[in-house]
mmCIF file of C-alpha atoms in Angstrom:
data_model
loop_
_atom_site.group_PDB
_atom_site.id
_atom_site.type_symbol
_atom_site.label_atom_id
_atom_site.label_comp_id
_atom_site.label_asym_id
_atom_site.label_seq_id
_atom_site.Cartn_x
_atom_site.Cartn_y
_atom_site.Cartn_z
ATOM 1 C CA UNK A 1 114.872 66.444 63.446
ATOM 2 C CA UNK A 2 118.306 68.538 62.937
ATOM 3 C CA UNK A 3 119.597 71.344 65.442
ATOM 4 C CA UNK A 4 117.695 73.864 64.093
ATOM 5 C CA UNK A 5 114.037 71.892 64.733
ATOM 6 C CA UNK A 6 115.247 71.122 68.185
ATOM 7 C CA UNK A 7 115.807 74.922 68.900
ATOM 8 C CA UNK A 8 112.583 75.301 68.070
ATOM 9 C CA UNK A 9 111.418 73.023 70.247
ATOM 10 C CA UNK A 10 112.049 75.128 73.407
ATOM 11 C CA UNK A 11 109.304 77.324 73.039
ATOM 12 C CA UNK A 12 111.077 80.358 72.648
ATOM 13 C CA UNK A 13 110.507 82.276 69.791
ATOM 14 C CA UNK A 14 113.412 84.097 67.559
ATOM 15 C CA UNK A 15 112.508 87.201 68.870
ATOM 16 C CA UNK A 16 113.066 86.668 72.203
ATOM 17 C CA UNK A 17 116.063 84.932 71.894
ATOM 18 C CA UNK A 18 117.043 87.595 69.932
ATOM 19 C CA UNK A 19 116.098 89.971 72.249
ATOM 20 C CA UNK A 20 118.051 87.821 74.883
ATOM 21 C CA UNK A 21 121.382 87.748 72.653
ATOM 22 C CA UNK A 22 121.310 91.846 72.261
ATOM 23 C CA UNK A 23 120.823 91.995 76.219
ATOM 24 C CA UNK A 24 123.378 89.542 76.932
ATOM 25 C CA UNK A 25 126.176 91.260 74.277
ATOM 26 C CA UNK A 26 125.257 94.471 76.516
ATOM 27 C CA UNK A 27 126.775 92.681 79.938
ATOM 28 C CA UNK A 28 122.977 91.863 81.059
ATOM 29 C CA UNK A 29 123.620 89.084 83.883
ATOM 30 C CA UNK A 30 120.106 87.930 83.748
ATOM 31 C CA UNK A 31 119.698 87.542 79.419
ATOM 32 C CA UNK A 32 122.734 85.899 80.003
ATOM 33 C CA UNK A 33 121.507 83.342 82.606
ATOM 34 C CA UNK A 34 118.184 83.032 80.338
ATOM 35 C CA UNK A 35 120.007 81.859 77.468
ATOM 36 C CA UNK A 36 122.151 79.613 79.085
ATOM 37 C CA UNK A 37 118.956 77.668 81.021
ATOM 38 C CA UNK A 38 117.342 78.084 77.659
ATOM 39 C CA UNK A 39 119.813 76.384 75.193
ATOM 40 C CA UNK A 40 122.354 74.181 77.728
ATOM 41 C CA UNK A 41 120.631 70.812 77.420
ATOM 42 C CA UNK A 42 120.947 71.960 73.355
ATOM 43 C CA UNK A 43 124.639 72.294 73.291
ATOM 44 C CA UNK A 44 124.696 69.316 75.724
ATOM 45 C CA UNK A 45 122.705 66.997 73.467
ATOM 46 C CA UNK A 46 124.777 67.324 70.484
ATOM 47 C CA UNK A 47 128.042 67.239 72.363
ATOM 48 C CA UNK A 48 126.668 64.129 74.007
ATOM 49 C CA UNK A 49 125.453 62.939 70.076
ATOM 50 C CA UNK A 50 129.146 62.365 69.630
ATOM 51 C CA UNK A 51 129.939 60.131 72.080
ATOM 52 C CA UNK A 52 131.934 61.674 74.468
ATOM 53 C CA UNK A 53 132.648 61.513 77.735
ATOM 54 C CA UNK A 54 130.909 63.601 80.817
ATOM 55 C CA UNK A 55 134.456 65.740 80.738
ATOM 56 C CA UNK A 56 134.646 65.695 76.932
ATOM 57 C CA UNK A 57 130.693 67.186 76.867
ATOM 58 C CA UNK A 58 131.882 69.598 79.414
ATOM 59 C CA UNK A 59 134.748 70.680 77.505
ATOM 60 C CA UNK A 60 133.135 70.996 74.267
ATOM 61 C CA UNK A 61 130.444 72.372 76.294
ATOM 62 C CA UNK A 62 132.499 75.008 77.961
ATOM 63 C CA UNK A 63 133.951 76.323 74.536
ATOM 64 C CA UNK A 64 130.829 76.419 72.819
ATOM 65 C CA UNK A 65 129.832 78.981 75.441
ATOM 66 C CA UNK A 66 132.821 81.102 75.091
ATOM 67 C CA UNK A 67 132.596 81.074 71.980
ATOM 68 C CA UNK A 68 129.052 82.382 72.166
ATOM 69 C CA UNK A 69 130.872 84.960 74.385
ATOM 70 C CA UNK A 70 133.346 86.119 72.120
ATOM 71 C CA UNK A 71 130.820 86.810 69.379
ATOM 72 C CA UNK A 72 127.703 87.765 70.844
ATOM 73 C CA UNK A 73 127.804 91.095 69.420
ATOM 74 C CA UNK A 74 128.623 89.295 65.656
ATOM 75 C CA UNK A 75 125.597 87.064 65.397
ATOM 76 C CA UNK A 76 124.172 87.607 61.650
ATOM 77 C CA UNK A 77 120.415 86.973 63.294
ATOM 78 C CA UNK A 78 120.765 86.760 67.045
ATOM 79 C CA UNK A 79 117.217 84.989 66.884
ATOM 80 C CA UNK A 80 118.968 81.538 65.652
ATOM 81 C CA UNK A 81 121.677 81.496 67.987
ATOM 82 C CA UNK A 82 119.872 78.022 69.065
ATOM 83 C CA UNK A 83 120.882 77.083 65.442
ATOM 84 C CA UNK A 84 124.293 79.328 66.162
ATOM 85 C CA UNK A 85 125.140 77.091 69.218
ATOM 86 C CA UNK A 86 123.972 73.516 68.064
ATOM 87 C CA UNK A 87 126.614 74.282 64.816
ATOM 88 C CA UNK A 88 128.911 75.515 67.321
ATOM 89 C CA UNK A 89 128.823 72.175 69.574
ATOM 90 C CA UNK A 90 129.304 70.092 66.561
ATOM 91 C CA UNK A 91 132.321 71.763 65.278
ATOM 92 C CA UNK A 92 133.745 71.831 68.874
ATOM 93 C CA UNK A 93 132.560 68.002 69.267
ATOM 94 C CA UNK A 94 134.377 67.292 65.569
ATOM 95 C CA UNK A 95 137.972 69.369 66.521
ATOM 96 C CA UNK A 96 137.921 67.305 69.960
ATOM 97 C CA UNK A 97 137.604 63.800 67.874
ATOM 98 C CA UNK A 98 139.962 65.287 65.372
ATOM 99 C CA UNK A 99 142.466 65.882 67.711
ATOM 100 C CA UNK A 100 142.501 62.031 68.628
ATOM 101 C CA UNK A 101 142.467 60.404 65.570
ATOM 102 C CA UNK A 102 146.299 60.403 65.515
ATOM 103 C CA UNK A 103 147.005 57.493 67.814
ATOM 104 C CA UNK A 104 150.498 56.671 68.431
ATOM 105 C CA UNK A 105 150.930 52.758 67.821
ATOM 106 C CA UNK A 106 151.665 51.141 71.087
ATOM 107 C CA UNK A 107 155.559 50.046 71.175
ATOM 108 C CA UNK A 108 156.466 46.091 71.624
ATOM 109 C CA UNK A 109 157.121 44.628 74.905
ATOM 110 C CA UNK A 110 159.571 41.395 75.070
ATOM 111 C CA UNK A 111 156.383 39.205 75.742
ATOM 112 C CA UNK A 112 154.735 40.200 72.556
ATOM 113 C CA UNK A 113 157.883 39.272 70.474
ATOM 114 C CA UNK A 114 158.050 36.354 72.146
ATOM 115 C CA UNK A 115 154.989 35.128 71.926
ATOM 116 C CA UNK A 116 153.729 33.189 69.071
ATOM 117 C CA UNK A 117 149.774 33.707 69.166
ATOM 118 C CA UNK A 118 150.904 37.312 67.522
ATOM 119 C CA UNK A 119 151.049 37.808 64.098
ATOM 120 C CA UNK A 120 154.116 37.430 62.268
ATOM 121 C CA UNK A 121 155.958 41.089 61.276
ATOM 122 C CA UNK A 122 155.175 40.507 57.703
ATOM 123 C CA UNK A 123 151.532 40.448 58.570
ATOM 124 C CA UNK A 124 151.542 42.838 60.576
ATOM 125 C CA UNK A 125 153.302 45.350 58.474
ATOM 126 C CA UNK A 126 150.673 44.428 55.951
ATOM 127 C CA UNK A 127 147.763 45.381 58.522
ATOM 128 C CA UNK A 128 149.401 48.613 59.498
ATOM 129 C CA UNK A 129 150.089 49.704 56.048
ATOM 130 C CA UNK A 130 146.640 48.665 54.685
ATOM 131 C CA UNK A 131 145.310 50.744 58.058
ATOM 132 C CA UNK A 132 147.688 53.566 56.779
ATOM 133 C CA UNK A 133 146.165 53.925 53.430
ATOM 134 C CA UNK A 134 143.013 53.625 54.363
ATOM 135 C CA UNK A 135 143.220 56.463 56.655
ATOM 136 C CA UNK A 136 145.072 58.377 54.148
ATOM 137 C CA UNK A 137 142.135 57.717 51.846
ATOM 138 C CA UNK A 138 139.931 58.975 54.527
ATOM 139 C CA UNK A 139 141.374 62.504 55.033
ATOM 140 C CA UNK A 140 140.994 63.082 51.453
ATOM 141 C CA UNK A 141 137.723 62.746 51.619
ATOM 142 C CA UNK A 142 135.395 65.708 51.864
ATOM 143 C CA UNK A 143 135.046 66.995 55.450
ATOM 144 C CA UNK A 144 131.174 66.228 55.254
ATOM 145 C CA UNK A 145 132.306 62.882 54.226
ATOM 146 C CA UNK A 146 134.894 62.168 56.886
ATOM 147 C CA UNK A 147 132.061 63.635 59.236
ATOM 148 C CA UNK A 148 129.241 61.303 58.150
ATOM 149 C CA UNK A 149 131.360 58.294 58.331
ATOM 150 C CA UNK A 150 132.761 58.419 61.539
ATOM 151 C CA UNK A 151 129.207 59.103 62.318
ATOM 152 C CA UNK A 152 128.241 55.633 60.955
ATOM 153 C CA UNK A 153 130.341 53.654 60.372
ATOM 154 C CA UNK A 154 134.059 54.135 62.065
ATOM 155 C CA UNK A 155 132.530 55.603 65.643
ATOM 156 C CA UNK A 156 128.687 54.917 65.310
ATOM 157 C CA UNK A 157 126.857 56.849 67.553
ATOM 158 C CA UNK A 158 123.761 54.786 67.438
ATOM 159 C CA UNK A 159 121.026 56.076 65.260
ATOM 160 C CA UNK A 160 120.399 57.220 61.727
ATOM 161 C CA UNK A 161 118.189 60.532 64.208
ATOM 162 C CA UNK A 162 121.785 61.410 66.055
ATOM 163 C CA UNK A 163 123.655 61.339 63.448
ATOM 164 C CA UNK A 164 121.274 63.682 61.272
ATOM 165 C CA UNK A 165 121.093 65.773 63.869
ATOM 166 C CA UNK A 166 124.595 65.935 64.555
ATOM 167 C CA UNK A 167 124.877 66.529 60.384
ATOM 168 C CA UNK A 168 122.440 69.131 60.586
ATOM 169 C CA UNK A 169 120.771 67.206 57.531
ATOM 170 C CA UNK A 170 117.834 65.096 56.625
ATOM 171 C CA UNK A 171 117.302 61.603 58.051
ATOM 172 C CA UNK A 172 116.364 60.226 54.673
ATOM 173 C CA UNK A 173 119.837 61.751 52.702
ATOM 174 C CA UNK A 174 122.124 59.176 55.340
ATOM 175 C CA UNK A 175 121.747 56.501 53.611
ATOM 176 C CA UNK A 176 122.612 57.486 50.015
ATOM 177 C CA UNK A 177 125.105 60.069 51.327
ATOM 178 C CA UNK A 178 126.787 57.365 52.884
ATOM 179 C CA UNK A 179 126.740 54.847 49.661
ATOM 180 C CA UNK A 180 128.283 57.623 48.031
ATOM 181 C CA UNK A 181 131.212 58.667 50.704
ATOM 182 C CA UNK A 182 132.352 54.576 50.825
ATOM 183 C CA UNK A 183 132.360 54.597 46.860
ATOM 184 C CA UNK A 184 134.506 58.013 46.920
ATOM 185 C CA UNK A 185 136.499 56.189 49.786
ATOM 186 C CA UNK A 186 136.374 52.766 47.558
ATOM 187 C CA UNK A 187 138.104 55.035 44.656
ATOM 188 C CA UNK A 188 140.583 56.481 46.104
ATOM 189 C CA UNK A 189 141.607 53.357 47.509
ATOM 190 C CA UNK A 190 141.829 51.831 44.386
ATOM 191 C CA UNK A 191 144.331 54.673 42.687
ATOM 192 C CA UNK A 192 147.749 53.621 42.930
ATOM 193 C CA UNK A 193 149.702 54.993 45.791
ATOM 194 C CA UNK A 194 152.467 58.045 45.056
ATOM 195 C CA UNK A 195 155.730 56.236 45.212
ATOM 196 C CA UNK A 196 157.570 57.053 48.400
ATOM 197 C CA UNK A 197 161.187 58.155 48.495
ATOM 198 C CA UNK A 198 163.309 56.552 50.993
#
């Protein structure tokens, strides 16, 4: 069940929480407090879909709320801002990761030159560049793409049910979406590479 079928899960219906968004956007303290008890575990469940860490939830978390803040008044239909929030987390959830995925390589200390059990340079050259353009491949994928396999395959987070939900999409479209993101992936790894100037 995506985001949207867990909002409705709360047993609130879209007019009250719409009625609850136009209160809140007009500085009432207690629509404010409603929504928050209603719709925290929500925002805490997909943050928590990715993964994260207690402080990572919290942050992503934290800025899903403010930016609930900054455009209460902006919702298109105040009465899904349960969907509103659980597309909200997952973007916040996804720029967090994104952030990370550019991990400095660790430099060499004297021990690991010296010591044999390490791969040679050569091979590891050939490991780093065949990690290089596979990532390159990677962020020329679609976004959904890039989304759905870090989902499942580079960072799994479990089950086919988080990751749909995370997705926002149907349990049953995982599987082919994901045969056809690793042949995209499989293609572009297969063009020849643009030849680099030095």
């Amino acid at each position: 069940m995506g985001p949207v079928g867990a909002v409705r899960c709360l047993s609130m219906s879209d007019d009250d929480a719409g009625r609850l968004v136009h209160a809140a956007a007009k500085g009432d303290q207690a629509a404010w407090e409603a929504l928050v008890d209603r719709y925290a575990r929500l925002v805490y469940t997909v943050a928590r879909g990715f993964r994260l860490d207690d402080a990572d939830v919290a942050d992503v978390s934290q800025a899903t709320w403010l930016r609930l803040v900054e455009n209460l008044d902006k919702l298109r239909d105040p009465g899904s801002v349960g969907a509103w929030l659980a597309t909200t987390a997952r973007r916040e959830a996804l720029a967090l990761l994104r952030n990370r995925w550019e991990v400095p390589l660790p430099e060499l200390t004297r021990s690991e030159l010296m010591d044999e059990s390490q791969p040679e340079p050569w091979q590891r050259l050939v490991a780093e560049e065949t990690d290089a353009e596979l990532w390159h491949a990677y962020r020329r994928l679609s976004i959904r793409c890039q989304e759905l396999l870090r989902l499942l395959v580079f960072e799994p987070v479990g089950s086919y049910a988080i990751a749909a939900a995370a997705l926002s999409v149907p349990i049953g479209s995982l599987g082919p979406s994901r045969a056809r993101c690793l042949a995209t992936l499989r293609t572009l790894l297969n063009q020849p590479a643009p030849q680099r100037r030095i």
